[in-house]
């Protein structure tokens, strides 16, 4: 744990840390724009079957043409996927000025599919991928498939970048992730087919995953223990603000191609200034590069104005203060080490359940804004704004009652809110939307907690492997969520039942995680084991101190004892 002392010596939370965290947090502002882009780029505009090509009668307006061409659904709106096989002239009524020769020939009201395509009401948007490639009716499942493919890229990125950054460093992989996200987003904006669009969105997901993992690691490994909670929460607020930014950008840019381009171009700038970042000194020490670690620590001390301390830092001092950690770096680590000991197995299994359920329920609520019957730009702002009080509350809770109880509470409360929503009648849209916002806020709090909690639970030597694994489980949950939404066609209440039950179940798993409040970051696997043993000993000591001795509990009161 000696690195914490070195970090305090070179400036603790100084100018370098503030600048470092700020520059790493800027790309996080744009992450929500890619994660939730589907709400706008794949919004489904009102549509109905196109009219027959040979249906052209003078004096017949668009409303009358629609009436004789497309049947109405149960709500009195034109059906989206069926049209009359023949024009139903009798539906015009006797007041119509149109008098075709065959008007009195009442045809049997047979229907057919939209063989001539669809007409879209584009009053709210210029174009979406739905109107671009007719992803409606029989192809409507492709909308969910597009989001699943994107989340598949995030999942693969968690696997790939998690392991590579432990081998090649956080900084190099952060550069690659920024460039990959910028180039893939640009190419997706110029896609000429849905398949091409999905391929580049897949690579966007990979880049985003690598950016999250390496940005978080560089932030956590350069800030002191006492401010990790605050810094982690502030970083989470960047994602919250990004959701509101997405709504504003999408409101002014109604064409899906320009929208994707607008949220991808900033990553070219992020790529350029990422060359400035210093590699994690923790990683350098544990990767047999102590000389470079000394240079980086001296650079941090110089930026923070600690010139006297800068001169004291040398290789001998670093080797002496981190002798145990450097000896552990002689071994090689992989994903298998996440299950090496009982403590790590418990951490990995419980965190897997927490990440899967949080992401699963979060994207289940966030990725279908049109179902709430509210303006999608407004509901996106509301869904983003609710994260602000949620994260304030969870920050206070994490700093007072601890990480474990905060994580449990956020998950259980979100599941309860979703369950209650199942009992509210569909007509009470305001109540349903309010409960969904509460559930989403609890899930945002859970996300804020589990990012910080996971980084504190895994030791430095396998932190990236661990974060890569749990992030992968989270993306797996995000991939499954669109598929579960399709179950609404089987039973309307079935998706809500699943989205509510899974977080409550994972809240039970979270209870078995060790507490990390006010604990230094573990550098080695043995450090993680020692922390758990210390926690158990502390609990037992507290228990024995608060439990009266059996001898005194059974002895009759005496004057001496009473006095």
mmCIF file with all atom_site columns, N, CA and C in Angstrom, residues 369-414:
data_model
loop_
_atom_site.group_PDB
_atom_site.id
_atom_site.type_symbol
_atom_site.label_atom_id
_atom_site.label_alt_id
_atom_site.label_comp_id
_atom_site.label_asym_id
_atom_site.label_entity_id
_atom_site.label_seq_id
_atom_site.pdbx_PDB_ins_code
_atom_site.Cartn_x
_atom_site.Cartn_y
_atom_site.Cartn_z
_atom_site.occupancy
_atom_site.B_iso_or_equiv
_atom_site.pdbx_formal_charge
_atom_site.auth_seq_id
_atom_site.auth_comp_id
_atom_site.auth_asym_id
_atom_site.auth_atom_id
_atom_site.pdbx_PDB_model_num
ATOM 1   N N  . UNK A 1 369 ? -37.733 5.053  -25.419 1.00 0.00 ? 369 UNK A N  1
ATOM 2   C CA . UNK A 1 369 ? -38.383 6.234  -24.878 1.00 0.00 ? 369 UNK A CA 1
ATOM 3   C C  . UNK A 1 369 ? -39.746 6.496  -25.510 1.00 0.00 ? 369 UNK A C  1
ATOM 4   N N  . UNK A 1 370 ? -39.967 6.017  -26.727 1.00 0.00 ? 370 UNK A N  1
ATOM 5   C CA . UNK A 1 370 ? -41.233 6.297  -27.407 1.00 0.00 ? 370 UNK A CA 1
ATOM 6   C C  . UNK A 1 370 ? -42.424 5.628  -26.734 1.00 0.00 ? 370 UNK A C  1
ATOM 7   N N  . UNK A 1 371 ? -42.178 4.597  -25.938 1.00 0.00 ? 371 UNK A N  1
ATOM 8   C CA . UNK A 1 371 ? -43.288 3.876  -25.295 1.00 0.00 ? 371 UNK A CA 1
ATOM 9   C C  . UNK A 1 371 ? -43.963 4.696  -24.204 1.00 0.00 ? 371 UNK A C  1
ATOM 10  N N  . UNK A 1 372 ? -43.315 5.779  -23.734 1.00 0.00 ? 372 UNK A N  1
ATOM 11  C CA . UNK A 1 372 ? -43.900 6.569  -22.665 1.00 0.00 ? 372 UNK A CA 1
ATOM 12  C C  . UNK A 1 372 ? -44.924 7.578  -23.174 1.00 0.00 ? 372 UNK A C  1
ATOM 13  N N  . UNK A 1 373 ? -45.030 7.747  -24.477 1.00 0.00 ? 373 UNK A N  1
ATOM 14  C CA . UNK A 1 373 ? -46.019 8.662  -25.026 1.00 0.00 ? 373 UNK A CA 1
ATOM 15  C C  . UNK A 1 373 ? -45.718 10.120 -24.775 1.00 0.00 ? 373 UNK A C  1
ATOM 16  N N  . UNK A 1 374 ? -44.463 10.435 -24.414 1.00 0.00 ? 374 UNK A N  1
ATOM 17  C CA . UNK A 1 374 ? -44.033 11.807 -24.155 1.00 0.00 ? 374 UNK A CA 1
ATOM 18  C C  . UNK A 1 374 ? -43.006 12.177 -25.226 1.00 0.00 ? 374 UNK A C  1
ATOM 19  N N  . UNK A 1 375 ? -42.866 13.462 -25.473 1.00 0.00 ? 375 UNK A N  1
ATOM 20  C CA . UNK A 1 375 ? -41.861 13.932 -26.420 1.00 0.00 ? 375 UNK A CA 1
ATOM 21  C C  . UNK A 1 375 ? -40.503 13.322 -26.072 1.00 0.00 ? 375 UNK A C  1
ATOM 22  N N  . UNK A 1 376 ? -39.866 12.658 -27.033 1.00 0.00 ? 376 UNK A N  1
ATOM 23  C CA . UNK A 1 376 ? -38.648 11.901 -26.726 1.00 0.00 ? 376 UNK A CA 1
ATOM 24  C C  . UNK A 1 376 ? -37.491 12.811 -26.305 1.00 0.00 ? 376 UNK A C  1
ATOM 25  N N  . UNK A 1 377 ? -37.478 14.052 -26.779 1.00 0.00 ? 377 UNK A N  1
ATOM 26  C CA . UNK A 1 377 ? -36.422 14.975 -26.371 1.00 0.00 ? 377 UNK A CA 1
ATOM 27  C C  . UNK A 1 377 ? -36.615 15.371 -24.900 1.00 0.00 ? 377 UNK A C  1
ATOM 28  N N  . UNK A 1 378 ? -37.868 15.577 -24.498 1.00 0.00 ? 378 UNK A N  1
ATOM 29  C CA . UNK A 1 378 ? -38.163 15.932 -23.119 1.00 0.00 ? 378 UNK A CA 1
ATOM 30  C C  . UNK A 1 378 ? -37.875 14.766 -22.173 1.00 0.00 ? 378 UNK A C  1
ATOM 31  N N  . UNK A 1 379 ? -38.309 13.568 -22.538 1.00 0.00 ? 379 UNK A N  1
ATOM 32  C CA . UNK A 1 379 ? -38.108 12.418 -21.654 1.00 0.00 ? 379 UNK A CA 1
ATOM 33  C C  . UNK A 1 379 ? -36.626 12.072 -21.543 1.00 0.00 ? 379 UNK A C  1
ATOM 34  N N  . UNK A 1 380 ? -35.844 12.344 -22.602 1.00 0.00 ? 380 UNK A N  1
ATOM 35  C CA . UNK A 1 380 ? -34.403 12.120 -22.524 1.00 0.00 ? 380 UNK A CA 1
ATOM 36  C C  . UNK A 1 380 ? -33.756 13.079 -21.528 1.00 0.00 ? 380 UNK A C  1
ATOM 37  N N  . UNK A 1 381 ? -34.210 14.332 -21.527 1.00 0.00 ? 381 UNK A N  1
ATOM 38  C CA . UNK A 1 381 ? -33.698 15.304 -20.558 1.00 0.00 ? 381 UNK A CA 1
ATOM 39  C C  . UNK A 1 381 ? -34.071 14.893 -19.139 1.00 0.00 ? 381 UNK A C  1
ATOM 40  N N  . UNK A 1 382 ? -35.316 14.435 -18.953 1.00 0.00 ? 382 UNK A N  1
ATOM 41  C CA . UNK A 1 382 ? -35.768 14.011 -17.619 1.00 0.00 ? 382 UNK A CA 1
ATOM 42  C C  . UNK A 1 382 ? -34.969 12.795 -17.151 1.00 0.00 ? 382 UNK A C  1
ATOM 43  N N  . UNK A 1 383 ? -34.804 11.825 -18.043 1.00 0.00 ? 383 UNK A N  1
ATOM 44  C CA . UNK A 1 383 ? -34.042 10.628 -17.692 1.00 0.00 ? 383 UNK A CA 1
ATOM 45  C C  . UNK A 1 383 ? -32.592 10.961 -17.361 1.00 0.00 ? 383 UNK A C  1
ATOM 46  N N  . UNK A 1 384 ? -32.051 11.974 -18.022 1.00 0.00 ? 384 UNK A N  1
ATOM 47  C CA . UNK A 1 384 ? -30.689 12.385 -17.709 1.00 0.00 ? 384 UNK A CA 1
ATOM 48  C C  . UNK A 1 384 ? -30.615 13.179 -16.424 1.00 0.00 ? 384 UNK A C  1
ATOM 49  N N  . UNK A 1 385 ? -31.587 14.084 -16.214 1.00 0.00 ? 385 UNK A N  1
ATOM 50  C CA . UNK A 1 385 ? -31.559 14.959 -15.043 1.00 0.00 ? 385 UNK A CA 1
ATOM 51  C C  . UNK A 1 385 ? -31.756 14.189 -13.748 1.00 0.00 ? 385 UNK A C  1
ATOM 52  N N  . UNK A 1 386 ? -32.500 13.083 -13.785 1.00 0.00 ? 386 UNK A N  1
ATOM 53  C CA . UNK A 1 386 ? -32.749 12.332 -12.546 1.00 0.00 ? 386 UNK A CA 1
ATOM 54  C C  . UNK A 1 386 ? -31.472 11.728 -11.988 1.00 0.00 ? 386 UNK A C  1
ATOM 55  N N  . UNK A 1 387 ? -30.452 11.589 -12.823 1.00 0.00 ? 387 UNK A N  1
ATOM 56  C CA . UNK A 1 387 ? -29.179 11.055 -12.343 1.00 0.00 ? 387 UNK A CA 1
ATOM 57  C C  . UNK A 1 387 ? -28.502 12.005 -11.353 1.00 0.00 ? 387 UNK A C  1
ATOM 58  N N  . UNK A 1 388 ? -28.781 13.300 -11.460 1.00 0.00 ? 388 UNK A N  1
ATOM 59  C CA . UNK A 1 388 ? -28.098 14.277 -10.613 1.00 0.00 ? 388 UNK A CA 1
ATOM 60  C C  . UNK A 1 388 ? -28.428 14.058 -9.137  1.00 0.00 ? 388 UNK A C  1
ATOM 61  N N  . UNK A 1 389 ? -29.720 14.099 -8.730  1.00 0.00 ? 389 UNK A N  1
ATOM 62  C CA . UNK A 1 389 ? -29.994 13.821 -7.310  1.00 0.00 ? 389 UNK A CA 1
ATOM 63  C C  . UNK A 1 389 ? -29.653 12.385 -6.917  1.00 0.00 ? 389 UNK A C  1
ATOM 64  N N  . UNK A 1 390 ? -29.811 11.451 -7.855  1.00 0.00 ? 390 UNK A N  1
ATOM 65  C CA . UNK A 1 390 ? -29.510 10.050 -7.545  1.00 0.00 ? 390 UNK A CA 1
ATOM 66  C C  . UNK A 1 390 ? -28.052 9.870  -7.156  1.00 0.00 ? 390 UNK A C  1
ATOM 67  N N  . UNK A 1 391 ? -27.161 10.507 -7.912  1.00 0.00 ? 391 UNK A N  1
ATOM 68  C CA . UNK A 1 391 ? -25.741 10.335 -7.651  1.00 0.00 ? 391 UNK A CA 1
ATOM 69  C C  . UNK A 1 391 ? -25.284 11.139 -6.435  1.00 0.00 ? 391 UNK A C  1
ATOM 70  N N  . UNK A 1 392 ? -25.970 12.241 -6.143  1.00 0.00 ? 392 UNK A N  1
ATOM 71  C CA . UNK A 1 392 ? -25.660 12.968 -4.913  1.00 0.00 ? 392 UNK A CA 1
ATOM 72  C C  . UNK A 1 392 ? -25.986 12.099 -3.706  1.00 0.00 ? 392 UNK A C  1
ATOM 73  N N  . UNK A 1 393 ? -27.160 11.487 -3.752  1.00 0.00 ? 393 UNK A N  1
ATOM 74  C CA . UNK A 1 393 ? -27.593 10.636 -2.644  1.00 0.00 ? 393 UNK A CA 1
ATOM 75  C C  . UNK A 1 393 ? -26.656 9.447  -2.477  1.00 0.00 ? 393 UNK A C  1
ATOM 76  N N  . UNK A 1 394 ? -26.311 8.784  -3.602  1.00 0.00 ? 394 UNK A N  1
ATOM 77  C CA . UNK A 1 394 ? -25.469 7.596  -3.484  1.00 0.00 ? 394 UNK A CA 1
ATOM 78  C C  . UNK A 1 394 ? -24.052 7.971  -3.076  1.00 0.00 ? 394 UNK A C  1
ATOM 79  N N  . UNK A 1 395 ? -23.598 9.172  -3.427  1.00 0.00 ? 395 UNK A N  1
ATOM 80  C CA . UNK A 1 395 ? -22.271 9.625  -2.984  1.00 0.00 ? 395 UNK A CA 1
ATOM 81  C C  . UNK A 1 395 ? -22.233 9.779  -1.467  1.00 0.00 ? 395 UNK A C  1
ATOM 82  N N  . UNK A 1 396 ? -23.273 10.399 -0.915  1.00 0.00 ? 396 UNK A N  1
ATOM 83  C CA . UNK A 1 396 ? -23.360 10.546 0.538   1.00 0.00 ? 396 UNK A CA 1
ATOM 84  C C  . UNK A 1 396 ? -23.436 9.178  1.209   1.00 0.00 ? 396 UNK A C  1
ATOM 85  N N  . UNK A 1 397 ? -24.231 8.289  0.620   1.00 0.00 ? 397 UNK A N  1
ATOM 86  C CA . UNK A 1 397 ? -24.387 6.949  1.196   1.00 0.00 ? 397 UNK A CA 1
ATOM 87  C C  . UNK A 1 397 ? -23.078 6.172  1.146   1.00 0.00 ? 397 UNK A C  1
ATOM 88  N N  . UNK A 1 398 ? -22.358 6.249  0.027   1.00 0.00 ? 398 UNK A N  1
ATOM 89  C CA . UNK A 1 398 ? -21.094 5.516  -0.079  1.00 0.00 ? 398 UNK A CA 1
ATOM 90  C C  . UNK A 1 398 ? -20.065 6.020  0.924   1.00 0.00 ? 398 UNK A C  1
ATOM 91  N N  . UNK A 1 399 ? -20.121 7.299  1.244   1.00 0.00 ? 399 UNK A N  1
ATOM 92  C CA . UNK A 1 399 ? -19.147 7.871  2.174   1.00 0.00 ? 399 UNK A CA 1
ATOM 93  C C  . UNK A 1 399 ? -19.548 7.714  3.632   1.00 0.00 ? 399 UNK A C  1
ATOM 94  N N  . UNK A 1 400 ? -20.793 7.296  3.883   1.00 0.00 ? 400 UNK A N  1
ATOM 95  C CA . UNK A 1 400 ? -21.271 7.152  5.265   1.00 0.00 ? 400 UNK A CA 1
ATOM 96  C C  . UNK A 1 400 ? -21.545 5.690  5.620   1.00 0.00 ? 400 UNK A C  1
ATOM 97  N N  . UNK A 1 401 ? -22.513 5.085  4.951   1.00 0.00 ? 401 UNK A N  1
ATOM 98  C CA . UNK A 1 401 ? -22.865 3.697  5.279   1.00 0.00 ? 401 UNK A CA 1
ATOM 99  C C  . UNK A 1 401 ? -22.014 2.694  4.528   1.00 0.00 ? 401 UNK A C  1
ATOM 100 N N  . UNK A 1 402 ? -21.223 3.160  3.553   1.00 0.00 ? 402 UNK A N  1
ATOM 101 C CA . UNK A 1 402 ? -20.325 2.267  2.840   1.00 0.00 ? 402 UNK A CA 1
ATOM 102 C C  . UNK A 1 402 ? -20.797 1.893  1.452   1.00 0.00 ? 402 UNK A C  1
ATOM 103 N N  . UNK A 1 403 ? -19.895 1.252  0.699   1.00 0.00 ? 403 UNK A N  1
ATOM 104 C CA . UNK A 1 403 ? -20.181 0.890  -0.691  1.00 0.00 ? 403 UNK A CA 1
ATOM 105 C C  . UNK A 1 403 ? -21.188 -0.262 -0.772  1.00 0.00 ? 403 UNK A C  1
ATOM 106 N N  . UNK A 1 404 ? -21.038 -1.253 0.082   1.00 0.00 ? 404 UNK A N  1
ATOM 107 C CA . UNK A 1 404 ? -21.828 -2.476 -0.032  1.00 0.00 ? 404 UNK A CA 1
ATOM 108 C C  . UNK A 1 404 ? -23.319 -2.211 0.153   1.00 0.00 ? 404 UNK A C  1
ATOM 109 N N  . UNK A 1 405 ? -23.684 -1.544 1.237   1.00 0.00 ? 405 UNK A N  1
ATOM 110 C CA . UNK A 1 405 ? -25.096 -1.263 1.490   1.00 0.00 ? 405 UNK A CA 1
ATOM 111 C C  . UNK A 1 405 ? -25.672 -0.301 0.452   1.00 0.00 ? 405 UNK A C  1
ATOM 112 N N  . UNK A 1 406 ? -24.853 0.628  -0.019  1.00 0.00 ? 406 UNK A N  1
ATOM 113 C CA . UNK A 1 406 ? -25.310 1.551  -1.065  1.00 0.00 ? 406 UNK A CA 1
ATOM 114 C C  . UNK A 1 406 ? -25.639 0.791  -2.341  1.00 0.00 ? 406 UNK A C  1
ATOM 115 N N  . UNK A 1 407 ? -24.769 -0.152 -2.702  1.00 0.00 ? 407 UNK A N  1
ATOM 116 C CA . UNK A 1 407 ? -24.996 -0.950 -3.898  1.00 0.00 ? 407 UNK A CA 1
ATOM 117 C C  . UNK A 1 407 ? -26.261 -1.792 -3.757  1.00 0.00 ? 407 UNK A C  1
ATOM 118 N N  . UNK A 1 408 ? -26.416 -2.446 -2.612  1.00 0.00 ? 408 UNK A N  1
ATOM 119 C CA . UNK A 1 408 ? -27.612 -3.271 -2.372  1.00 0.00 ? 408 UNK A CA 1
ATOM 120 C C  . UNK A 1 408 ? -28.882 -2.440 -2.447  1.00 0.00 ? 408 UNK A C  1
ATOM 121 N N  . UNK A 1 409 ? -28.880 -1.302 -1.760  1.00 0.00 ? 409 UNK A N  1
ATOM 122 C CA . UNK A 1 409 ? -30.073 -0.468 -1.710  1.00 0.00 ? 409 UNK A CA 1
ATOM 123 C C  . UNK A 1 409 ? -30.498 0.050  -3.065  1.00 0.00 ? 409 UNK A C  1
ATOM 124 N N  . UNK A 1 410 ? -29.528 0.498  -3.880  1.00 0.00 ? 410 UNK A N  1
ATOM 125 C CA . UNK A 1 410 ? -29.857 1.032  -5.205  1.00 0.00 ? 410 UNK A CA 1
ATOM 126 C C  . UNK A 1 410 ? -30.506 -0.033 -6.083  1.00 0.00 ? 410 UNK A C  1
ATOM 127 N N  . UNK A 1 411 ? -29.974 -1.239 -6.054  1.00 0.00 ? 411 UNK A N  1
ATOM 128 C CA . UNK A 1 411 ? -30.520 -2.315 -6.884  1.00 0.00 ? 411 UNK A CA 1
ATOM 129 C C  . UNK A 1 411 ? -31.924 -2.731 -6.437  1.00 0.00 ? 411 UNK A C  1
ATOM 130 N N  . UNK A 1 412 ? -32.087 -2.911 -5.133  1.00 0.00 ? 412 UNK A N  1
ATOM 131 C CA . UNK A 1 412 ? -33.394 -3.367 -4.631  1.00 0.00 ? 412 UNK A CA 1
ATOM 132 C C  . UNK A 1 412 ? -34.468 -2.307 -4.885  1.00 0.00 ? 412 UNK A C  1
ATOM 133 N N  . UNK A 1 413 ? -34.162 -1.039 -4.638  1.00 0.00 ? 413 UNK A N  1
ATOM 134 C CA . UNK A 1 413 ? -35.143 0.024  -4.848  1.00 0.00 ? 413 UNK A CA 1
ATOM 135 C C  . UNK A 1 413 ? -35.538 0.141  -6.319  1.00 0.00 ? 413 UNK A C  1
ATOM 136 N N  . UNK A 1 414 ? -34.580 -0.026 -7.219  1.00 0.00 ? 414 UNK A N  1
ATOM 137 C CA . UNK A 1 414 ? -34.916 0.041  -8.649  1.00 0.00 ? 414 UNK A CA 1
ATOM 138 C C  . UNK A 1 414 ? -35.870 -1.088 -9.028  1.00 0.00 ? 414 UNK A C  1
#
